[in-house]
PDB file of C-alpha atoms in Angstrom:
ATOM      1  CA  UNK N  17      -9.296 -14.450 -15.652  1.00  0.00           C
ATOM      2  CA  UNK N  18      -8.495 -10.847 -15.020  1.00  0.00           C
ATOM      3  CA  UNK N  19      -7.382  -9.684 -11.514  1.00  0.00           C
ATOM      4  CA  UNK N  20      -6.992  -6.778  -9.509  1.00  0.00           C
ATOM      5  CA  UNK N  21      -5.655  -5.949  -6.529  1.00  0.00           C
ATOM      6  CA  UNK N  22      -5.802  -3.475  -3.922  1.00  0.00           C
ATOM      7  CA  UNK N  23      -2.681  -2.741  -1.540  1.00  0.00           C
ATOM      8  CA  UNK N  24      -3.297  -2.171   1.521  1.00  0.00           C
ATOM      9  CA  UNK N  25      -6.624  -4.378   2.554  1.00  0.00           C
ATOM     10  CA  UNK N  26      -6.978  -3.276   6.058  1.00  0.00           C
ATOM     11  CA  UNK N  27      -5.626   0.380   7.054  1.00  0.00           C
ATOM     12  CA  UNK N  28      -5.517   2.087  10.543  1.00  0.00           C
ATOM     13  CA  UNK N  29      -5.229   5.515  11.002  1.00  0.00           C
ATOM     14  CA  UNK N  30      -5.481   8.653  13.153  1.00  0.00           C
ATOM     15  CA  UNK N  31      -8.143  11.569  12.234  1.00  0.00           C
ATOM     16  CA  UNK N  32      -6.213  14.535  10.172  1.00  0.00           C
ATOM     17  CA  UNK N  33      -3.593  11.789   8.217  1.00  0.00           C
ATOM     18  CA  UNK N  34      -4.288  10.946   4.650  1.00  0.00           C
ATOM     19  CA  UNK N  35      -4.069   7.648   3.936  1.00  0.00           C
ATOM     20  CA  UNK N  36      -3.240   6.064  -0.004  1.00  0.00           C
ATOM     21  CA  UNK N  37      -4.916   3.168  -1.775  1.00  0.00           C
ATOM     22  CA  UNK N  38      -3.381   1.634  -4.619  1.00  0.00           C
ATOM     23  CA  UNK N  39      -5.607  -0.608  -7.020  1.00  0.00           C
ATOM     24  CA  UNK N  40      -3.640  -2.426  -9.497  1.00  0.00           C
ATOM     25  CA  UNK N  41      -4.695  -4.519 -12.686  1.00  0.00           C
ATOM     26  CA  UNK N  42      -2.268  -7.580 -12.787  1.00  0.00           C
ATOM     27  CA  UNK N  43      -2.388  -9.166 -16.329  1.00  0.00           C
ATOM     28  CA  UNK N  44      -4.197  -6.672 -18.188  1.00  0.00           C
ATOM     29  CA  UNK N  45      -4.161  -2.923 -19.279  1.00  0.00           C
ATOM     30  CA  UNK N  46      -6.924  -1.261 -17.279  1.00  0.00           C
ATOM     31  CA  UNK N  47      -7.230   2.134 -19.703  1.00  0.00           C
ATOM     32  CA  UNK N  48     -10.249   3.132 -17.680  1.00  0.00           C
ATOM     33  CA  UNK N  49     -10.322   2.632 -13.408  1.00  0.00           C
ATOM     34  CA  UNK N  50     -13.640   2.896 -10.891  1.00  0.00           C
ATOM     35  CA  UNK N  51     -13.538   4.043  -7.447  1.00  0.00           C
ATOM     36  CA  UNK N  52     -16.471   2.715  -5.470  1.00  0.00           C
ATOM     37  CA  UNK N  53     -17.327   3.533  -1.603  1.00  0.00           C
ATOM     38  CA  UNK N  54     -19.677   1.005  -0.072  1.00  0.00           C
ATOM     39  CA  UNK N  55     -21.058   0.679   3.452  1.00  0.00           C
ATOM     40  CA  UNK N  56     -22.156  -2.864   5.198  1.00  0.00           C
ATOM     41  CA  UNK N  57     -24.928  -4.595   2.827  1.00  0.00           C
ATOM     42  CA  UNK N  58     -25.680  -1.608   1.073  1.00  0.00           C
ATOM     43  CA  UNK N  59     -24.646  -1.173  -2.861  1.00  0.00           C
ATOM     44  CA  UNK N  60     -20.904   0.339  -4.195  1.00  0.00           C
ATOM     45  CA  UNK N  61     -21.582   3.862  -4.372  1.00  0.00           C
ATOM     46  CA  UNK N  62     -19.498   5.329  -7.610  1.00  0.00           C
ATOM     47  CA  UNK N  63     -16.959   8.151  -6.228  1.00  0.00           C
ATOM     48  CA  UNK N  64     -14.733   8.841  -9.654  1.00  0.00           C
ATOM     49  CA  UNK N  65     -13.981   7.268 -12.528  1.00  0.00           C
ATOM     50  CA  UNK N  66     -10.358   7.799 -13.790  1.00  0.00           C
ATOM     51  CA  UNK N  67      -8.953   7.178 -17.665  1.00  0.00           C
ATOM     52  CA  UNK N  68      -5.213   6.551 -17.583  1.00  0.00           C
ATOM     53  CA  UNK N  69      -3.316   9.848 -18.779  1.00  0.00           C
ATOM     54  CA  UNK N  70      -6.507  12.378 -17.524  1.00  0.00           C
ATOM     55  CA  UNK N  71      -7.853  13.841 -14.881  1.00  0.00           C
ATOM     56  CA  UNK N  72     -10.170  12.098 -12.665  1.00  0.00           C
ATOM     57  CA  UNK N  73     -14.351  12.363 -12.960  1.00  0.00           C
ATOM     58  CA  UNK N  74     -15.787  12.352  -9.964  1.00  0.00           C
ATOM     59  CA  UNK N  75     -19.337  11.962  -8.757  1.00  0.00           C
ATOM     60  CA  UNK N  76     -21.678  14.764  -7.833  1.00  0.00           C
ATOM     61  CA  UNK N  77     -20.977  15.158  -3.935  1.00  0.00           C
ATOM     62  CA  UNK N  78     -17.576  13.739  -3.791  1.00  0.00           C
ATOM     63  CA  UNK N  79     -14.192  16.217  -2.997  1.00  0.00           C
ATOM     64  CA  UNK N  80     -11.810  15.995  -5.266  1.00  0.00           C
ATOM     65  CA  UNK N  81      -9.493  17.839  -3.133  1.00  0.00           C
ATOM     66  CA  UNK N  82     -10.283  15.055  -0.362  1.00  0.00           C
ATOM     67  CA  UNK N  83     -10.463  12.057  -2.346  1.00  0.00           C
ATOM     68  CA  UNK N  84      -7.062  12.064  -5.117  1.00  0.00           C
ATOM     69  CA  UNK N  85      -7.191   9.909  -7.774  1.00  0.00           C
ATOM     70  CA  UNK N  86      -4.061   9.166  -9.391  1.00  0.00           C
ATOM     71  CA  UNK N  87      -3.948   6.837 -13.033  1.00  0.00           C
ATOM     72  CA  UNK N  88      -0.713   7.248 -14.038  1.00  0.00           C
ATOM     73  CA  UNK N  89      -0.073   4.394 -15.837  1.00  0.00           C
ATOM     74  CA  UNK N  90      -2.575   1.460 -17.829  1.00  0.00           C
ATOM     75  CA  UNK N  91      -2.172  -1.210 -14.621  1.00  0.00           C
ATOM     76  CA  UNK N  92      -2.384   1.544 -11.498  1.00  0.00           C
ATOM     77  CA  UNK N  93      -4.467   4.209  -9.716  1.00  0.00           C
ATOM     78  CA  UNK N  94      -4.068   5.171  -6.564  1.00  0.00           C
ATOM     79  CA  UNK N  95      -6.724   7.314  -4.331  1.00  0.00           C
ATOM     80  CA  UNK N  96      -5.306   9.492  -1.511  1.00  0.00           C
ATOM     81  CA  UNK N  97      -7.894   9.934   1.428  1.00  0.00           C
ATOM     82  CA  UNK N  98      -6.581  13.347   2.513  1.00  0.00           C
ATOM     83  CA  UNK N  99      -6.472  14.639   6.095  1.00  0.00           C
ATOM     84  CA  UNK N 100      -9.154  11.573   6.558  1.00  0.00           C
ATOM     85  CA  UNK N 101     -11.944  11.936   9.839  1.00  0.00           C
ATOM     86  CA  UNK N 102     -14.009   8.951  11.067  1.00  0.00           C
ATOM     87  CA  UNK N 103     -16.653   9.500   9.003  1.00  0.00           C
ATOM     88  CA  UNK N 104     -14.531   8.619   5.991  1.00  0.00           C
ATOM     89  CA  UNK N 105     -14.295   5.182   7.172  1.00  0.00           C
ATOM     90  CA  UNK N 106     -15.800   2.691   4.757  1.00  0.00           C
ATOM     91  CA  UNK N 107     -14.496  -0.158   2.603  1.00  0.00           C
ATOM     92  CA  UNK N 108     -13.116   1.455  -0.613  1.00  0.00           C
ATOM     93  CA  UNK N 109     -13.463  -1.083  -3.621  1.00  0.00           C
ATOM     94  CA  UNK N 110     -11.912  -0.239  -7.152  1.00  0.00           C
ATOM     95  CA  UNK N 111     -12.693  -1.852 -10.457  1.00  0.00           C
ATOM     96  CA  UNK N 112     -10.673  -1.300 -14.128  1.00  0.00           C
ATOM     97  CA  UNK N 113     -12.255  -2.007 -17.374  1.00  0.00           C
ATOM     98  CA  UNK N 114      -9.824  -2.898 -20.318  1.00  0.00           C
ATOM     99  CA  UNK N 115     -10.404  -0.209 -23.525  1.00  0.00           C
ATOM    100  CA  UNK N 116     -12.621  -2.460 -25.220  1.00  0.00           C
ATOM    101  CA  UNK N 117     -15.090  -2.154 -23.025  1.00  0.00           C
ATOM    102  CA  UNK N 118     -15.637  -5.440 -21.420  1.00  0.00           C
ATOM    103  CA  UNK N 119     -16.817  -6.403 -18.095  1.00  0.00           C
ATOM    104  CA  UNK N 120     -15.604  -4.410 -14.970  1.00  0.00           C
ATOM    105  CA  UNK N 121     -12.894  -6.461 -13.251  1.00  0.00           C
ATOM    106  CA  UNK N 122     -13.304  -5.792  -9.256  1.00  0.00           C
ATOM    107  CA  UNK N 123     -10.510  -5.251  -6.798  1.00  0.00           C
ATOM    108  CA  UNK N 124     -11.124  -7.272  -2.855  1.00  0.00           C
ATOM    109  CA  UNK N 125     -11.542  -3.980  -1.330  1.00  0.00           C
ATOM    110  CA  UNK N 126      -9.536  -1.575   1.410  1.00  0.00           C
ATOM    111  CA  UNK N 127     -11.423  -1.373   5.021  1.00  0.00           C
ATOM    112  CA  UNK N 128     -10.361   2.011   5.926  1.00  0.00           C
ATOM    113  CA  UNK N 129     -11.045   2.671   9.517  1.00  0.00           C
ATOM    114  CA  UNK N 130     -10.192   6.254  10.967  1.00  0.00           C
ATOM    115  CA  UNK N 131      -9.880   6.776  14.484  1.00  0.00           C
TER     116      UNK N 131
ATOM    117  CA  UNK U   3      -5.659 -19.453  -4.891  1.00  0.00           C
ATOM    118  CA  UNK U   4      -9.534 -18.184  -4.199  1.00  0.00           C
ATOM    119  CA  UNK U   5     -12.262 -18.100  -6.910  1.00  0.00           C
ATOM    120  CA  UNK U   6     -15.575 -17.910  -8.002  1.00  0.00           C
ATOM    121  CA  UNK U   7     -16.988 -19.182 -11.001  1.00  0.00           C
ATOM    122  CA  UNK U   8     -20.341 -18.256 -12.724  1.00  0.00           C
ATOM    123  CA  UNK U   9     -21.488 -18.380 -16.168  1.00  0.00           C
ATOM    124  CA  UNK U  10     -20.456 -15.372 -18.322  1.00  0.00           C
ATOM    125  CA  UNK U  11     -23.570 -15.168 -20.187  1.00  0.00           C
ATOM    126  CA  UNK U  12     -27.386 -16.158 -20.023  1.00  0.00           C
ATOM    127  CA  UNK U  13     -30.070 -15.848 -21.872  1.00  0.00           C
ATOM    128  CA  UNK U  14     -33.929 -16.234 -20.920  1.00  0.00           C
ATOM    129  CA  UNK U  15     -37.436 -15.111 -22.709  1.00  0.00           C
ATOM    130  CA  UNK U  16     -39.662 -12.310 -20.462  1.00  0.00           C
ATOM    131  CA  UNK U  17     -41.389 -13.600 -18.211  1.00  0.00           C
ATOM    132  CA  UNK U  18     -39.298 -16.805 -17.489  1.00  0.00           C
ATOM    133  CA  UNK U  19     -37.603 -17.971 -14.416  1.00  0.00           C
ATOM    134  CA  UNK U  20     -33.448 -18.147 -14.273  1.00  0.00           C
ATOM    135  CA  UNK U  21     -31.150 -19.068 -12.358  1.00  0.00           C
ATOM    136  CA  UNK U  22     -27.276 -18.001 -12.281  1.00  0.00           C
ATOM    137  CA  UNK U  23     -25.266 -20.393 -10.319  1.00  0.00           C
ATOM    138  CA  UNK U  24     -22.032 -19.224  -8.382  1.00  0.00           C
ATOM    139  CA  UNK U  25     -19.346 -21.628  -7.048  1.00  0.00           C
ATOM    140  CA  UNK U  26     -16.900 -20.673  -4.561  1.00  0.00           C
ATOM    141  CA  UNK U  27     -13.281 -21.306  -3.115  1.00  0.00           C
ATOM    142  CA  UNK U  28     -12.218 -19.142  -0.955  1.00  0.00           C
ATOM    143  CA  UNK U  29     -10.091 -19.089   2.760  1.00  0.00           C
ATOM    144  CA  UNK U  30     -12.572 -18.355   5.273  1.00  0.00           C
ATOM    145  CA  UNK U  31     -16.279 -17.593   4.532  1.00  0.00           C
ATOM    146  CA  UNK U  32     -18.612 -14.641   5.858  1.00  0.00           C
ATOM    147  CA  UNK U  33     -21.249 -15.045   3.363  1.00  0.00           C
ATOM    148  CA  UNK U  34     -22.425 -14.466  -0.299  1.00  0.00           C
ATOM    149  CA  UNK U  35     -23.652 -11.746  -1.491  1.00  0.00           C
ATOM    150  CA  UNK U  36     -25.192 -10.323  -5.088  1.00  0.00           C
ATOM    151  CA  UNK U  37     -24.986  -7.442  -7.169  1.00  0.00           C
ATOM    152  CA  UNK U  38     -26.826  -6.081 -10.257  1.00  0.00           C
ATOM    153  CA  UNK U  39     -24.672  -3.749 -12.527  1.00  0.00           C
ATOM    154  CA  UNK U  40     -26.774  -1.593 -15.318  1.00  0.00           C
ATOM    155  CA  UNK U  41     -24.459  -0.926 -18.421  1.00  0.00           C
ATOM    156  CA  UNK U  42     -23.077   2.558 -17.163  1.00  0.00           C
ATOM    157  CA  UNK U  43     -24.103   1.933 -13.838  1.00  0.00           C
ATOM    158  CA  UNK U  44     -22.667   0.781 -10.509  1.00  0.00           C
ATOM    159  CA  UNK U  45     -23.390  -2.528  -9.107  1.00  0.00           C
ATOM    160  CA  UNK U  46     -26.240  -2.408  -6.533  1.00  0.00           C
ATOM    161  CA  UNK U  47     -26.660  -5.080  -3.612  1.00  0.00           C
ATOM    162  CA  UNK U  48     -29.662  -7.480  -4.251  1.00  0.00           C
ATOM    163  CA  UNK U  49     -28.747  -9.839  -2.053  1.00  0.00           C
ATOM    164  CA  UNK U  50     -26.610 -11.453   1.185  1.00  0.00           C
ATOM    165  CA  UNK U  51     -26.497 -15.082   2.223  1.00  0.00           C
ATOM    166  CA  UNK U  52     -24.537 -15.843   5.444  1.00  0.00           C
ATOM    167  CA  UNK U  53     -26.922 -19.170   6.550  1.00  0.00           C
ATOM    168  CA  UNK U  54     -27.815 -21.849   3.997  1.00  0.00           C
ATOM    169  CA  UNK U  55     -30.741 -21.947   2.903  1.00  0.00           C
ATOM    170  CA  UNK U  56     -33.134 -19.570   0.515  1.00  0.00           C
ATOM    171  CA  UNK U  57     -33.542 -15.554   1.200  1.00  0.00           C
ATOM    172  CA  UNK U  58     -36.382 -14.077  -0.612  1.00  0.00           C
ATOM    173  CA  UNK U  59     -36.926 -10.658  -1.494  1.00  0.00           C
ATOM    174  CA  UNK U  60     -39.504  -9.960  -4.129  1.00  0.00           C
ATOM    175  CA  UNK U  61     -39.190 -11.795  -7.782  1.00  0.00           C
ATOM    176  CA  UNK U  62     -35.140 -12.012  -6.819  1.00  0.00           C
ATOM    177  CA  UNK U  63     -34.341 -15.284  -4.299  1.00  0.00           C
ATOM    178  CA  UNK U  64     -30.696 -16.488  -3.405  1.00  0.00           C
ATOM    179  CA  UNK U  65     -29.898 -19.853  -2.155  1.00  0.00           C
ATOM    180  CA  UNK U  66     -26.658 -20.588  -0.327  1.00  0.00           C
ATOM    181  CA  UNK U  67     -25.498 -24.318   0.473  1.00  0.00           C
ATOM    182  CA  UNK U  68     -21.783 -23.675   2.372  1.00  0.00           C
ATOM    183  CA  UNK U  69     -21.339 -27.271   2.442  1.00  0.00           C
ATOM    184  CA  UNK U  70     -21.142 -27.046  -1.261  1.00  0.00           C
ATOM    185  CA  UNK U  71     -19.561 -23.828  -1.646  1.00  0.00           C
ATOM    186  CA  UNK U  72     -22.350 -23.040  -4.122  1.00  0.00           C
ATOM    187  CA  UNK U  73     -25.162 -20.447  -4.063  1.00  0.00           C
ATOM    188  CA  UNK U  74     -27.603 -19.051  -7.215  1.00  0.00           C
ATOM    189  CA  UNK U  75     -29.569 -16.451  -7.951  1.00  0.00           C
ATOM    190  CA  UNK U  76     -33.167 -16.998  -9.010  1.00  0.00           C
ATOM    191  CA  UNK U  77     -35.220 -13.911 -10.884  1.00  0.00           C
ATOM    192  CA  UNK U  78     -38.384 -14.777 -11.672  1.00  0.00           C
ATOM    193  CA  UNK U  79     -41.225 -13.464 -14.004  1.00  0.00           C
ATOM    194  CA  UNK U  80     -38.158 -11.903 -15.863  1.00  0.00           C
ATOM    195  CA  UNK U  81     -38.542  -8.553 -17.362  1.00  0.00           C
ATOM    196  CA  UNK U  82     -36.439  -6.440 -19.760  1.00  0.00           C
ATOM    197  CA  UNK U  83     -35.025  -4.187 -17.282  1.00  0.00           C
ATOM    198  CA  UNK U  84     -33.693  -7.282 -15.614  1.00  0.00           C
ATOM    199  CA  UNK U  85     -31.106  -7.355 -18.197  1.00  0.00           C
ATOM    200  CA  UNK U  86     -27.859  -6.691 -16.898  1.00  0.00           C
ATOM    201  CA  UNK U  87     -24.729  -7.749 -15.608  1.00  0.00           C
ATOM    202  CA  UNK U  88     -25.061 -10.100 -12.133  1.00  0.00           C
ATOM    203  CA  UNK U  89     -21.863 -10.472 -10.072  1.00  0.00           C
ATOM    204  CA  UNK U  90     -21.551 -13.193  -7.045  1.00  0.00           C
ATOM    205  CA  UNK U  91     -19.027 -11.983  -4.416  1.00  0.00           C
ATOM    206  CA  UNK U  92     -17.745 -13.925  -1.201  1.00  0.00           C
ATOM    207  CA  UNK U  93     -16.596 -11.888   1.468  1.00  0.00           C
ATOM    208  CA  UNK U  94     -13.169 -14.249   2.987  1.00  0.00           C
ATOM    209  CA  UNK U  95     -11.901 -14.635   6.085  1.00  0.00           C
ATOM    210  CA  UNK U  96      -9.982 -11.060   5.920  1.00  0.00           C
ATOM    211  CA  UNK U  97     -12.477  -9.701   4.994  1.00  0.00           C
ATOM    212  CA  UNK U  98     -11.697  -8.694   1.334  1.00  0.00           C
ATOM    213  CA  UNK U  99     -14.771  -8.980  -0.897  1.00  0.00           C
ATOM    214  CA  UNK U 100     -13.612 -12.419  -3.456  1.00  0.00           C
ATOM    215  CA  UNK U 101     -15.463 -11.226  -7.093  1.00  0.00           C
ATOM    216  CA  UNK U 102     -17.031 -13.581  -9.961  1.00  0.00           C
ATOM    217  CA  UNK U 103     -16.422 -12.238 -13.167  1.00  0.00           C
ATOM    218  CA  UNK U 104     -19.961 -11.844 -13.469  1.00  0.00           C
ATOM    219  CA  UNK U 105     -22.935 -13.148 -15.715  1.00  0.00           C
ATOM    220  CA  UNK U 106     -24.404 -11.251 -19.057  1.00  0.00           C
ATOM    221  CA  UNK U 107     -28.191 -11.673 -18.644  1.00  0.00           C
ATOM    222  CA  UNK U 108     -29.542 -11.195 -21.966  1.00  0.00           C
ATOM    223  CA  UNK U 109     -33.849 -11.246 -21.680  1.00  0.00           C
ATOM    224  CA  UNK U 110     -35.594 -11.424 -25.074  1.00  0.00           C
ATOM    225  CA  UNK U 111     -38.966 -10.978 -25.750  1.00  0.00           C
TER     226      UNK U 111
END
């Protein structure tokens, strides 16, 4: 089956550093990529949706200017936490969706923890 | 390597009672959990299993059995808005969230 991976799965890092996630889809062309934010037992909360070639769409209440999403080519995005405080901690998760519109293939998920 | 398997697609009558099976191999275990994804929509948490055994909540239940490395999802008194896409996801050892590909429920009248 599809898979996607995320790169890295744990990250570390001091308040006021920006910190970048790559998602990539290994044996398929992901034309369209999710971006998901999900606390501890609680449901993936959608941040942006990105289509490879365009500009980002992100969710009402999400920065763009804080959260950069990058899909520069059909098997990786990339989000950029910029300048990242504690309460952007959270477990990022992304998903990619081939263009015919088939199931949402999930990445494992990034634990982002900001000290 | 680490999987899950679950059926891609499964179809009841309103009403009914269903179950969607997931099977798991993964390194390291910290519990199964389920999600409900709406065409359109993002996937929302129904449901967590860390202990065997049966977790109600409402017409939704989830059984885990780690011994078997097999849980399920049971909906009951199925109704159209049940229809959707139901995903089974192990969280592993590092904890990285291990995805089924997910299972089509199609509910028909």
């Amino acid at each position: 089956g599809a898979v996607v991976s995320q790169h890295p799965s744990w990250v570390i890092c001091k308040s006021g550093t920006s910190v970048k996630i790559e998602c990539r889809s290994l044996d398929f062309q992901a034309t369209t990529m999710f971006w998901y934010r999900q606390f501890p037992k609680q449901s993936l909360m959608l941040m942006a949706t990105s289509n490879e070639g365009s500009k980002a769409t992100y969710e009402q209440g999400v920065e763009k200017d804080k959260f950069l999403i990058n899909h520069a080519s059909l098997t990786l995005s990339t989000l950029t936490v910029t300048s990242a405080h504690p309460e952007d901690s959270s477990f990022y998760i992304c998903s990619a969706r081939t263009n015919r519109g088939e199931t949402q293939y999930f990445g494992p998920g990034t634990r982002l923890l900001v000290l | 390597g680490q999987s899950l398997e679950q059926p891609s697609e499964v179809t009841a009558v309103e009403g009914a009672i269903v179950q969607i099976n997931c099977t798991y191999q993964t390194s390291g275990f910290y519990g199964l959990s389920w999600y409900q994804q709406h065409d359109g929509g993002a996937p929302t948490f129904l449901s967590y299993n860390a202990l065997d055994g049966l977790e109600e909540t409402g017409r939704f239940s989830s059984f885990l059995s780690r011994s078997d490395s097999y849980g399920y999802l049971l909906l009951q008194e199925l109704q159209m808005k049940d229809s959707a896409s139901y995903f089974c996801a192990v969280r592993d050892s590092n904890y990285q969230l291990i995805w089924g590909a997910g299972t089509k429920l199609i509910i028909k009248p």
